[in-house]
Coordinates of C-alpha atoms and ligand atoms in Angstrom, one line a residue:
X1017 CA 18.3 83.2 60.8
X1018 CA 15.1 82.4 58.7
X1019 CA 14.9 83.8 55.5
X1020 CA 10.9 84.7 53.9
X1021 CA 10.3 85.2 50.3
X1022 CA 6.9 86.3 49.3
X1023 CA 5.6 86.1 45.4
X1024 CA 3.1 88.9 46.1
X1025 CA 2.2 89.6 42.9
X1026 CA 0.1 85.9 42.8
X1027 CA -1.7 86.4 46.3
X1028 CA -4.8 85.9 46.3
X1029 CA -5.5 87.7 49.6
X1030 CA -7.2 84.9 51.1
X1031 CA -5.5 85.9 54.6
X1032 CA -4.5 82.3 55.7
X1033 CA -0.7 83.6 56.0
X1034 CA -2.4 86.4 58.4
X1035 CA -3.8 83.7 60.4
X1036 CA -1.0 81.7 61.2
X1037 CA 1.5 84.9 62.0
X1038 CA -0.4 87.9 62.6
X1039 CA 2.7 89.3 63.3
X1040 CA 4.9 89.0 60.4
X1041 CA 1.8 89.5 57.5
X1042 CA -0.9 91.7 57.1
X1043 CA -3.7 92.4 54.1
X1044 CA -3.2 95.3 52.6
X1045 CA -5.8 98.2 52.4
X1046 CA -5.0 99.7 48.9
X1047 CA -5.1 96.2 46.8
X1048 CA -6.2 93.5 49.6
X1049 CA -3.1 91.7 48.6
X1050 CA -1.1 89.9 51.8
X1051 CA 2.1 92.0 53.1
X1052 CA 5.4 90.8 53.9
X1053 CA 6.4 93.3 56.9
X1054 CA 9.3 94.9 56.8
X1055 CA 9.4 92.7 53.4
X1056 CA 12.1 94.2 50.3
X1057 CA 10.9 94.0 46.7
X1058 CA 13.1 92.5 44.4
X1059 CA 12.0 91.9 40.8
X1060 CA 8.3 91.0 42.5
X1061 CA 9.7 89.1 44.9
X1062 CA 9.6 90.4 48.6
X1063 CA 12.1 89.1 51.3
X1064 CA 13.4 89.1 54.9
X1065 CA 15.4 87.9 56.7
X1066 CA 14.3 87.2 60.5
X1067 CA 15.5 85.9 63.8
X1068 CA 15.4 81.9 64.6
X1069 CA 12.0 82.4 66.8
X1070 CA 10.1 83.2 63.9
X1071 CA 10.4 79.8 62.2
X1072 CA 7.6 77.8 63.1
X1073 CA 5.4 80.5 62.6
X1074 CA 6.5 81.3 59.4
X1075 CA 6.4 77.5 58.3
X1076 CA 3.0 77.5 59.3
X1077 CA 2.2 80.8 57.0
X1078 CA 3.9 79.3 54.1
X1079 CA 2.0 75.8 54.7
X1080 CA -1.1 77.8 55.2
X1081 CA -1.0 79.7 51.7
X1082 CA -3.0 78.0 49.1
X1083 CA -1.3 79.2 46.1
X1084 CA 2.2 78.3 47.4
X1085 CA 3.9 81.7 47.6
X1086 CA 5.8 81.7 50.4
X1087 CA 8.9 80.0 50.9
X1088 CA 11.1 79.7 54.3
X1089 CA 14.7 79.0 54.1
X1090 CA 17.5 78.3 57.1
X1091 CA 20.3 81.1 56.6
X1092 CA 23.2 81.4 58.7
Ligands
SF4_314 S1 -1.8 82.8 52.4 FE1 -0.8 83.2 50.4 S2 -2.5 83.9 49.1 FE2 -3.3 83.9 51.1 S3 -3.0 86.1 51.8 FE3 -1.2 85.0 52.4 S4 0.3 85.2 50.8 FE4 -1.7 85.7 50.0

């Protein structure tokens, strides 16, 4: 299992994260801020955990983001 973490409060909404996995991010109408789907806020911090497929593609969001917001972590 993959674990995402989003700092959403310091997006910049520059839609790189979106880019790389469509799937698992999207910019949000009300404050064009980047969301974590399916993503639980915690103290401004929003997580989920995800199956093993979704790695790469969310290495390649976090690598993307240019204010360094997104972290992916292994959990078993
Ligand atoms: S790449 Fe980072 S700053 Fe850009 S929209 Fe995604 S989370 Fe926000």
């Amino acid at each position: 299992m993959v674990r995402i973490i989003q700092q959403r409060g310091k997006c910049i909404g520059c839609n790189a994260c979106v880019e790389a996995d469509a799937f698992r991010w999207r910019i949000s109408r009300h404050d064009g801020k980047c969301t974590l789907v399916h993503g639980v806020e915690k103290k401004g911090f929003f997580g989920v955990v995800v199956g093993d497929e979704e790695l790469e593609s969310s290495l390649a969001a976090a690598h993307n983001c240019p204010v360094n917001i997104i972290k992916v972590q292994k959990v078993s």
